[in-house]
Amino acid sequence: MQDKKITFIGAGNMAGSIINGLVKGGYPANLICASAPSLTNTQKLADELAITASQDNNQSASWADVIVLGVKPQMMADVCKALVDGGVDFTNKLVISIAAGVSVTRFQSVLGENTAVIRTMPNTPSLLQKGMTGLFASQQVSAQDKDFASELMGAVGEIVWVEEESQINGVIAAAGSAPAYFFLFMESMQKKAMEMGFSKEDARLLVQQSAIGSAEMVKQNAHLDLETLRNNVISKGGTTAEAVRTFNELNLPEIVGKAMQAASDRGAEMEKLF
Ligand SMILES: NC(=O)C1=CN([C@@H]2O[C@H](COP(=O)(O)OP(=O)(O)OC[C@H]3O[C@@H](n4cnc5c(N)ncnc54)[C@H](OP(=O)(O)O)[C@@H]3O)[C@@H](O)[C@H]2O)C=CC1
Ligand SMILES: O=C(O)[C@@H]1CCC=N1
């Protein structure tokens, strides 16, 4: 990977996961700085990973070749304005946003209309280098910077580039928010297993190992579609058939579709707000 100086502005759950995944994957820690108002998250990252922790956004951003913006969407414009007012020159820098709901146009209206901006939508399994990131590049981004962003996010998981910015909201629905869906599903299963008499620990083990095993089967059987994998578990007249019939009667596919649409719609709505 090209060795570039990277500053993360904001280092909470998501940016922290990327920093962890990057350093554990071998990216030089001395090329990474994390800046946030408090040292709570950043100092922990510095102690564990030997990156630099800072409370000075302007100084950290000025030092970097690549600035990863990892603050909450509602504070993004103010944080960017403060960088511009603080004298940070974005002319030769690559800006990578991980925020939902902040458009390229919005970034460029604050940072300068020719700023090279890549919008990404990662997810928290990036912490384990098992992330999924969608990326969209503004016209100003060079092929070399696109390659760098591919390598950067590729270091913490799989990547997919989208041609239309609006598709980032689809990435949010299918990947960025998705870990929470699977956790909710597993929580619901754990709760029922406990009602069936298992201890909390055993209920979790039953559910988590089933989830991990199923996910691994999906990964290792790319030639099989998901329906086939499902059908391989269903014995005619057996138990799984009853569970799946119940899911379908209660319209699980429609529920999932509606939830994903709600996530995507909220992403589009946020783009108007922030
Ligand atoms: N969580 C997720 O699964 C995903 C989140 N995202 C996106 O990531 C972004 C961050 O979300 P998340 O990590 O969950 O949020 P967190 O609240 O965990 O992290 C926010 C971070 O921003 C820092 N911060 C606050 N104000 C400033 C400031 N003025 N300058 C610099 N840093 C500041 C906070 O610092 P301090 O520690 O001092 O409070 C904290 O480190 C959002 O835009 C979200 O859309 C994208 C994909 C998935
Ligand atoms: O909930 C959110 O808005 C962020 C974006 C995707 C996951 N978390």
mmCIF file with all atom_site columns, N, CA and C in Angstrom, residues 9-10 14-15 18 67-77 80 95-104 106-107 117-123 133-134 136 153 165 168-169 171-172 176 266-268 270-271 274:
data_model
loop_
_atom_site.group_PDB
_atom_site.id
_atom_site.type_symbol
_atom_site.label_atom_id
_atom_site.label_alt_id
_atom_site.label_comp_id
_atom_site.label_asym_id
_atom_site.label_entity_id
_atom_site.label_seq_id
_atom_site.pdbx_PDB_ins_code
_atom_site.Cartn_x
_atom_site.Cartn_y
_atom_site.Cartn_z
_atom_site.occupancy
_atom_site.B_iso_or_equiv
_atom_site.pdbx_formal_charge
_atom_site.auth_seq_id
_atom_site.auth_comp_id
_atom_site.auth_asym_id
_atom_site.auth_atom_id
_atom_site.pdbx_PDB_model_num
ATOM 1   N N  . ILE A 1 9   ? -10.242 12.499 11.905 1.00 0.00 ? 9   ILE A N  1
ATOM 2   C CA . ILE A 1 9   ? -10.900 13.527 12.712 1.00 0.00 ? 9   ILE A CA 1
ATOM 3   C C  . ILE A 1 9   ? -12.138 12.855 13.307 1.00 0.00 ? 9   ILE A C  1
ATOM 4   N N  . GLY A 1 10  ? -12.062 12.555 14.598 1.00 0.00 ? 10  GLY A N  1
ATOM 5   C CA . GLY A 1 10  ? -13.084 11.730 15.242 1.00 0.00 ? 10  GLY A CA 1
ATOM 6   C C  . GLY A 1 10  ? -12.600 10.291 15.240 1.00 0.00 ? 10  GLY A C  1
ATOM 7   N N  . MET A 1 14  ? -16.704 3.791  14.820 1.00 0.00 ? 14  MET A N  1
ATOM 8   C CA . MET A 1 14  ? -16.398 3.396  13.443 1.00 0.00 ? 14  MET A CA 1
ATOM 9   C C  . MET A 1 14  ? -14.959 3.711  13.074 1.00 0.00 ? 14  MET A C  1
ATOM 10  N N  . ALA A 1 15  ? -14.530 4.968  13.284 1.00 0.00 ? 15  ALA A N  1
ATOM 11  C CA . ALA A 1 15  ? -13.149 5.313  12.922 1.00 0.00 ? 15  ALA A CA 1
ATOM 12  C C  . ALA A 1 15  ? -12.170 4.482  13.746 1.00 0.00 ? 15  ALA A C  1
ATOM 13  N N  . ILE A 1 18  ? -11.682 1.138  12.214 1.00 0.00 ? 18  ILE A N  1
ATOM 14  C CA . ILE A 1 18  ? -10.824 1.170  11.016 1.00 0.00 ? 18  ILE A CA 1
ATOM 15  C C  . ILE A 1 18  ? -9.347  1.296  11.433 1.00 0.00 ? 18  ILE A C  1
ATOM 16  N N  . ILE A 1 67  ? -7.219  12.876 4.973  1.00 0.00 ? 67  ILE A N  1
ATOM 17  C CA . ILE A 1 67  ? -7.997  13.200 6.172  1.00 0.00 ? 67  ILE A CA 1
ATOM 18  C C  . ILE A 1 67  ? -9.263  12.356 6.161  1.00 0.00 ? 67  ILE A C  1
ATOM 19  N N  . VAL A 1 68  ? -9.419  11.511 7.171  1.00 0.00 ? 68  VAL A N  1
ATOM 20  C CA . VAL A 1 68  ? -10.631 10.694 7.274  1.00 0.00 ? 68  VAL A CA 1
ATOM 21  C C  . VAL A 1 68  ? -11.567 11.372 8.271  1.00 0.00 ? 68  VAL A C  1
ATOM 22  N N  . LEU A 1 69  ? -12.738 11.759 7.778  1.00 0.00 ? 69  LEU A N  1
ATOM 23  C CA . LEU A 1 69  ? -13.691 12.475 8.626  1.00 0.00 ? 69  LEU A CA 1
ATOM 24  C C  . LEU A 1 69  ? -14.643 11.467 9.261  1.00 0.00 ? 69  LEU A C  1
ATOM 25  N N  . GLY A 1 70  ? -14.539 11.323 10.577 1.00 0.00 ? 70  GLY A N  1
ATOM 26  C CA . GLY A 1 70  ? -15.293 10.267 11.273 1.00 0.00 ? 70  GLY A CA 1
ATOM 27  C C  . GLY A 1 70  ? -16.152 10.772 12.406 1.00 0.00 ? 70  GLY A C  1
ATOM 28  N N  . VAL A 1 71  ? -16.659 12.026 12.259 1.00 0.00 ? 71  VAL A N  1
ATOM 29  C CA . VAL A 1 71  ? -17.550 12.545 13.302 1.00 0.00 ? 71  VAL A CA 1
ATOM 30  C C  . VAL A 1 71  ? -19.002 12.285 12.900 1.00 0.00 ? 71  VAL A C  1
ATOM 31  N N  . LYS A 1 72  ? -19.911 12.551 13.823 1.00 0.00 ? 72  LYS A N  1
ATOM 32  C CA . LYS A 1 72  ? -21.341 12.340 13.555 1.00 0.00 ? 72  LYS A CA 1
ATOM 33  C C  . LYS A 1 72  ? -21.808 13.285 12.440 1.00 0.00 ? 72  LYS A C  1
ATOM 34  N N  . PRO A 1 73  ? -22.750 12.843 11.620 1.00 0.00 ? 73  PRO A N  1
ATOM 35  C CA . PRO A 1 73  ? -23.194 13.675 10.487 1.00 0.00 ? 73  PRO A CA 1
ATOM 36  C C  . PRO A 1 73  ? -23.643 15.077 10.896 1.00 0.00 ? 73  PRO A C  1
ATOM 37  N N  . GLN A 1 74  ? -24.358 15.167 12.024 1.00 0.00 ? 74  GLN A N  1
ATOM 38  C CA . GLN A 1 74  ? -24.925 16.471 12.404 1.00 0.00 ? 74  GLN A CA 1
ATOM 39  C C  . GLN A 1 74  ? -23.859 17.491 12.799 1.00 0.00 ? 74  GLN A C  1
ATOM 40  N N  . MET A 1 75  ? -22.645 17.018 13.110 1.00 0.00 ? 75  MET A N  1
ATOM 41  C CA . MET A 1 75  ? -21.598 17.994 13.458 1.00 0.00 ? 75  MET A CA 1
ATOM 42  C C  . MET A 1 75  ? -20.544 18.134 12.355 1.00 0.00 ? 75  MET A C  1
ATOM 43  N N  . MET A 1 76  ? -20.746 17.391 11.259 1.00 0.00 ? 76  MET A N  1
ATOM 44  C CA . MET A 1 76  ? -19.723 17.355 10.207 1.00 0.00 ? 76  MET A CA 1
ATOM 45  C C  . MET A 1 76  ? -19.433 18.746 9.615  1.00 0.00 ? 76  MET A C  1
ATOM 46  N N  . ALA A 1 77  ? -20.499 19.499 9.284  1.00 0.00 ? 77  ALA A N  1
ATOM 47  C CA . ALA A 1 77  ? -20.276 20.800 8.631  1.00 0.00 ? 77  ALA A CA 1
ATOM 48  C C  . ALA A 1 77  ? -19.497 21.737 9.558  1.00 0.00 ? 77  ALA A C  1
ATOM 49  N N  . CYS A 1 80  ? -15.854 20.680 9.717  1.00 0.00 ? 80  CYS A N  1
ATOM 50  C CA . CYS A 1 80  ? -15.151 21.028 8.472  1.00 0.00 ? 80  CYS A CA 1
ATOM 51  C C  . CYS A 1 80  ? -14.907 22.538 8.391  1.00 0.00 ? 80  CYS A C  1
ATOM 52  N N  . VAL A 1 95  ? -9.727  13.793 0.945  1.00 0.00 ? 95  VAL A N  1
ATOM 53  C CA . VAL A 1 95  ? -10.669 13.732 2.071  1.00 0.00 ? 95  VAL A CA 1
ATOM 54  C C  . VAL A 1 95  ? -11.511 12.474 1.922  1.00 0.00 ? 95  VAL A C  1
ATOM 55  N N  . ILE A 1 96  ? -11.530 11.671 2.967  1.00 0.00 ? 96  ILE A N  1
ATOM 56  C CA . ILE A 1 96  ? -12.357 10.457 2.957  1.00 0.00 ? 96  ILE A CA 1
ATOM 57  C C  . ILE A 1 96  ? -13.373 10.586 4.087  1.00 0.00 ? 96  ILE A C  1
ATOM 58  N N  . SER A 1 97  ? -14.644 10.582 3.729  1.00 0.00 ? 97  SER A N  1
ATOM 59  C CA . SER A 1 97  ? -15.686 10.640 4.764  1.00 0.00 ? 97  SER A CA 1
ATOM 60  C C  . SER A 1 97  ? -16.216 9.248  5.029  1.00 0.00 ? 97  SER A C  1
ATOM 61  N N  . ILE A 1 98  ? -16.488 8.968  6.304  1.00 0.00 ? 98  ILE A N  1
ATOM 62  C CA . ILE A 1 98  ? -17.166 7.697  6.617  1.00 0.00 ? 98  ILE A CA 1
ATOM 63  C C  . ILE A 1 98  ? -18.597 7.960  7.088  1.00 0.00 ? 98  ILE A C  1
ATOM 64  N N  . ALA A 1 99  ? -19.028 9.222  6.979  1.00 0.00 ? 99  ALA A N  1
ATOM 65  C CA . ALA A 1 99  ? -20.333 9.595  7.550  1.00 0.00 ? 99  ALA A CA 1
ATOM 66  C C  . ALA A 1 99  ? -21.497 9.224  6.649  1.00 0.00 ? 99  ALA A C  1
ATOM 67  N N  . ALA A 1 100 ? -22.568 8.788  7.275  1.00 0.00 ? 100 ALA A N  1
ATOM 68  C CA . ALA A 1 100 ? -23.844 8.650  6.561  1.00 0.00 ? 100 ALA A CA 1
ATOM 69  C C  . ALA A 1 100 ? -24.420 10.046 6.370  1.00 0.00 ? 100 ALA A C  1
ATOM 70  N N  . GLY A 1 101 ? -25.145 10.252 5.272  1.00 0.00 ? 101 GLY A N  1
ATOM 71  C CA . GLY A 1 101 ? -25.978 11.439 5.150  1.00 0.00 ? 101 GLY A CA 1
ATOM 72  C C  . GLY A 1 101 ? -25.286 12.769 4.950  1.00 0.00 ? 101 GLY A C  1
ATOM 73  N N  . VAL A 1 102 ? -24.032 12.789 4.513  1.00 0.00 ? 102 VAL A N  1
ATOM 74  C CA . VAL A 1 102 ? -23.397 14.070 4.161  1.00 0.00 ? 102 VAL A CA 1
ATOM 75  C C  . VAL A 1 102 ? -22.861 13.919 2.738  1.00 0.00 ? 102 VAL A C  1
ATOM 76  N N  . SER A 1 103 ? -23.405 14.732 1.820  1.00 0.00 ? 103 SER A N  1
ATOM 77  C CA . SER A 1 103 ? -23.111 14.547 0.395  1.00 0.00 ? 103 SER A CA 1
ATOM 78  C C  . SER A 1 103 ? -21.773 15.181 0.003  1.00 0.00 ? 103 SER A C  1
ATOM 79  N N  . VAL A 1 104 ? -21.264 14.738 -1.130 1.00 0.00 ? 104 VAL A N  1
ATOM 80  C CA . VAL A 1 104 ? -20.034 15.315 -1.687 1.00 0.00 ? 104 VAL A CA 1
ATOM 81  C C  . VAL A 1 104 ? -20.221 16.821 -1.898 1.00 0.00 ? 104 VAL A C  1
ATOM 82  N N  . ARG A 1 106 ? -22.081 18.845 -0.315 1.00 0.00 ? 106 ARG A N  1
ATOM 83  C CA . ARG A 1 106 ? -22.041 19.527 0.984  1.00 0.00 ? 106 ARG A CA 1
ATOM 84  C C  . ARG A 1 106 ? -20.582 19.680 1.453  1.00 0.00 ? 106 ARG A C  1
ATOM 85  N N  . PHE A 1 107 ? -19.810 18.619 1.331  1.00 0.00 ? 107 PHE A N  1
ATOM 86  C CA . PHE A 1 107 ? -18.391 18.714 1.733  1.00 0.00 ? 107 PHE A CA 1
ATOM 87  C C  . PHE A 1 107 ? -17.687 19.793 0.928  1.00 0.00 ? 107 PHE A C  1
ATOM 88  N N  . VAL A 1 117 ? -12.918 14.404 -2.762 1.00 0.00 ? 117 VAL A N  1
ATOM 89  C CA . VAL A 1 117 ? -13.677 13.781 -1.661 1.00 0.00 ? 117 VAL A CA 1
ATOM 90  C C  . VAL A 1 117 ? -14.086 12.363 -2.053 1.00 0.00 ? 117 VAL A C  1
ATOM 91  N N  . ILE A 1 118 ? -13.815 11.428 -1.173 1.00 0.00 ? 118 ILE A N  1
ATOM 92  C CA . ILE A 1 118 ? -14.354 10.072 -1.345 1.00 0.00 ? 118 ILE A CA 1
ATOM 93  C C  . ILE A 1 118 ? -15.310 9.814  -0.196 1.00 0.00 ? 118 ILE A C  1
ATOM 94  N N  . ARG A 1 119 ? -16.558 9.488  -0.541 1.00 0.00 ? 119 ARG A N  1
ATOM 95  C CA . ARG A 1 119 ? -17.509 9.070  0.487  1.00 0.00 ? 119 ARG A CA 1
ATOM 96  C C  . ARG A 1 119 ? -17.396 7.573  0.646  1.00 0.00 ? 119 ARG A C  1
ATOM 97  N N  . THR A 1 120 ? -17.253 7.118  1.870  1.00 0.00 ? 120 THR A N  1
ATOM 98  C CA . THR A 1 120 ? -17.246 5.678  2.089  1.00 0.00 ? 120 THR A CA 1
ATOM 99  C C  . THR A 1 120 ? -18.347 5.326  3.072  1.00 0.00 ? 120 THR A C  1
ATOM 100 N N  . MET A 1 121 ? -18.782 4.111  3.032  1.00 0.00 ? 121 MET A N  1
ATOM 101 C CA . MET A 1 121 ? -19.705 3.610  4.045  1.00 0.00 ? 121 MET A CA 1
ATOM 102 C C  . MET A 1 121 ? -19.195 2.254  4.504  1.00 0.00 ? 121 MET A C  1
ATOM 103 N N  . PRO A 1 122 ? -18.446 2.280  5.606  1.00 0.00 ? 122 PRO A N  1
ATOM 104 C CA . PRO A 1 122 ? -17.898 1.027  6.144  1.00 0.00 ? 122 PRO A CA 1
ATOM 105 C C  . PRO A 1 122 ? -18.853 0.424  7.179  1.00 0.00 ? 122 PRO A C  1
ATOM 106 N N  . ASN A 1 123 ? -18.450 -0.649 7.813  1.00 0.00 ? 123 ASN A N  1
ATOM 107 C CA . ASN A 1 123 ? -19.192 -1.125 8.987  1.00 0.00 ? 123 ASN A CA 1
ATOM 108 C C  . ASN A 1 123 ? -18.199 -1.589 10.060 1.00 0.00 ? 123 ASN A C  1
ATOM 109 N N  . THR A 1 133 ? -17.133 -2.214 2.910  1.00 0.00 ? 133 THR A N  1
ATOM 110 C CA . THR A 1 133 ? -17.168 -0.772 2.650  1.00 0.00 ? 133 THR A CA 1
ATOM 111 C C  . THR A 1 133 ? -17.589 -0.494 1.220  1.00 0.00 ? 133 THR A C  1
ATOM 112 N N  . GLY A 1 134 ? -18.534 0.424  1.067  1.00 0.00 ? 134 GLY A N  1
ATOM 113 C CA . GLY A 1 134 ? -18.870 0.958  -0.249 1.00 0.00 ? 134 GLY A CA 1
ATOM 114 C C  . GLY A 1 134 ? -18.186 2.301  -0.404 1.00 0.00 ? 134 GLY A C  1
ATOM 115 N N  . PHE A 1 136 ? -17.589 5.923  -2.978 1.00 0.00 ? 136 PHE A N  1
ATOM 116 C CA . PHE A 1 136 ? -17.965 6.759  -4.123 1.00 0.00 ? 136 PHE A CA 1
ATOM 117 C C  . PHE A 1 136 ? -16.969 7.917  -4.209 1.00 0.00 ? 136 PHE A C  1
ATOM 118 N N  . MET A 1 153 ? -9.317  0.829  2.617  1.00 0.00 ? 153 MET A N  1
ATOM 119 C CA . MET A 1 153 ? -10.504 0.151  3.130  1.00 0.00 ? 153 MET A CA 1
ATOM 120 C C  . MET A 1 153 ? -10.418 -1.352 2.858  1.00 0.00 ? 153 MET A C  1
ATOM 121 N N  . GLU A 1 165 ? -23.693 8.419  -6.482 1.00 0.00 ? 165 GLU A N  1
ATOM 122 C CA . GLU A 1 165 ? -23.589 8.721  -5.053 1.00 0.00 ? 165 GLU A CA 1
ATOM 123 C C  . GLU A 1 165 ? -24.796 8.191  -4.266 1.00 0.00 ? 165 GLU A C  1
ATOM 124 N N  . ILE A 1 168 ? -24.766 4.993  -2.228 1.00 0.00 ? 168 ILE A N  1
ATOM 125 C CA . ILE A 1 168 ? -24.187 4.903  -0.881 1.00 0.00 ? 168 ILE A CA 1
ATOM 126 C C  . ILE A 1 168 ? -25.294 4.602  0.140  1.00 0.00 ? 168 ILE A C  1
ATOM 127 N N  . ASN A 1 169 ? -26.493 5.125  -0.126 1.00 0.00 ? 169 ASN A N  1
ATOM 128 C CA . ASN A 1 169 ? -27.597 4.846  0.799  1.00 0.00 ? 169 ASN A CA 1
ATOM 129 C C  . ASN A 1 169 ? -28.020 3.379  0.732  1.00 0.00 ? 169 ASN A C  1
ATOM 130 N N  . VAL A 1 171 ? -25.777 1.051  0.183  1.00 0.00 ? 171 VAL A N  1
ATOM 131 C CA . VAL A 1 171 ? -24.691 0.398  0.948  1.00 0.00 ? 171 VAL A CA 1
ATOM 132 C C  . VAL A 1 171 ? -24.983 0.499  2.450  1.00 0.00 ? 171 VAL A C  1
ATOM 133 N N  . ILE A 1 172 ? -25.506 1.645  2.859  1.00 0.00 ? 172 ILE A N  1
ATOM 134 C CA . ILE A 1 172 ? -25.875 1.796  4.280  1.00 0.00 ? 172 ILE A CA 1
ATOM 135 C C  . ILE A 1 172 ? -26.887 0.714  4.654  1.00 0.00 ? 172 ILE A C  1
ATOM 136 N N  . GLY A 1 176 ? -23.647 -1.013 5.993  1.00 0.00 ? 176 GLY A N  1
ATOM 137 C CA . GLY A 1 176 ? -23.259 -0.116 7.093  1.00 0.00 ? 176 GLY A CA 1
ATOM 138 C C  . GLY A 1 176 ? -24.067 -0.376 8.349  1.00 0.00 ? 176 GLY A C  1
ATOM 139 N N  . ARG A 1 266 ? -33.613 7.179  5.235  1.00 0.00 ? 266 ARG A N  1
ATOM 140 C CA . ARG A 1 266 ? -33.072 8.079  6.262  1.00 0.00 ? 266 ARG A CA 1
ATOM 141 C C  . ARG A 1 266 ? -31.729 8.666  5.794  1.00 0.00 ? 266 ARG A C  1
ATOM 142 N N  . GLY A 1 267 ? -30.932 7.852  5.113  1.00 0.00 ? 267 GLY A N  1
ATOM 143 C CA . GLY A 1 267 ? -29.665 8.357  4.564  1.00 0.00 ? 267 GLY A CA 1
ATOM 144 C C  . GLY A 1 267 ? -29.919 9.510  3.601  1.00 0.00 ? 267 GLY A C  1
ATOM 145 N N  . ALA A 1 268 ? -30.921 9.331  2.725  1.00 0.00 ? 268 ALA A N  1
ATOM 146 C CA . ALA A 1 268 ? -31.249 10.383 1.745  1.00 0.00 ? 268 ALA A CA 1
ATOM 147 C C  . ALA A 1 268 ? -31.788 11.627 2.454  1.00 0.00 ? 268 ALA A C  1
ATOM 148 N N  . MET A 1 270 ? -31.129 12.579 5.524  1.00 0.00 ? 270 MET A N  1
ATOM 149 C CA . MET A 1 270 ? -30.019 13.246 6.234  1.00 0.00 ? 270 MET A CA 1
ATOM 150 C C  . MET A 1 270 ? -29.209 14.125 5.284  1.00 0.00 ? 270 MET A C  1
ATOM 151 N N  . GLU A 1 271 ? -29.091 13.687 4.029  1.00 0.00 ? 271 GLU A N  1
ATOM 152 C CA . GLU A 1 271 ? -28.336 14.488 3.046  1.00 0.00 ? 271 GLU A CA 1
ATOM 153 C C  . GLU A 1 271 ? -28.963 15.870 2.846  1.00 0.00 ? 271 GLU A C  1
ATOM 154 N N  . PHE A 1 274 ? -28.097 17.707 6.646  1.00 0.00 ? 274 PHE A N  1
ATOM 155 C CA . PHE A 1 274 ? -26.716 17.988 7.087  1.00 0.00 ? 274 PHE A CA 1
ATOM 156 C C  . PHE A 1 274 ? -25.823 18.397 5.932  1.00 0.00 ? 274 PHE A C  1
#
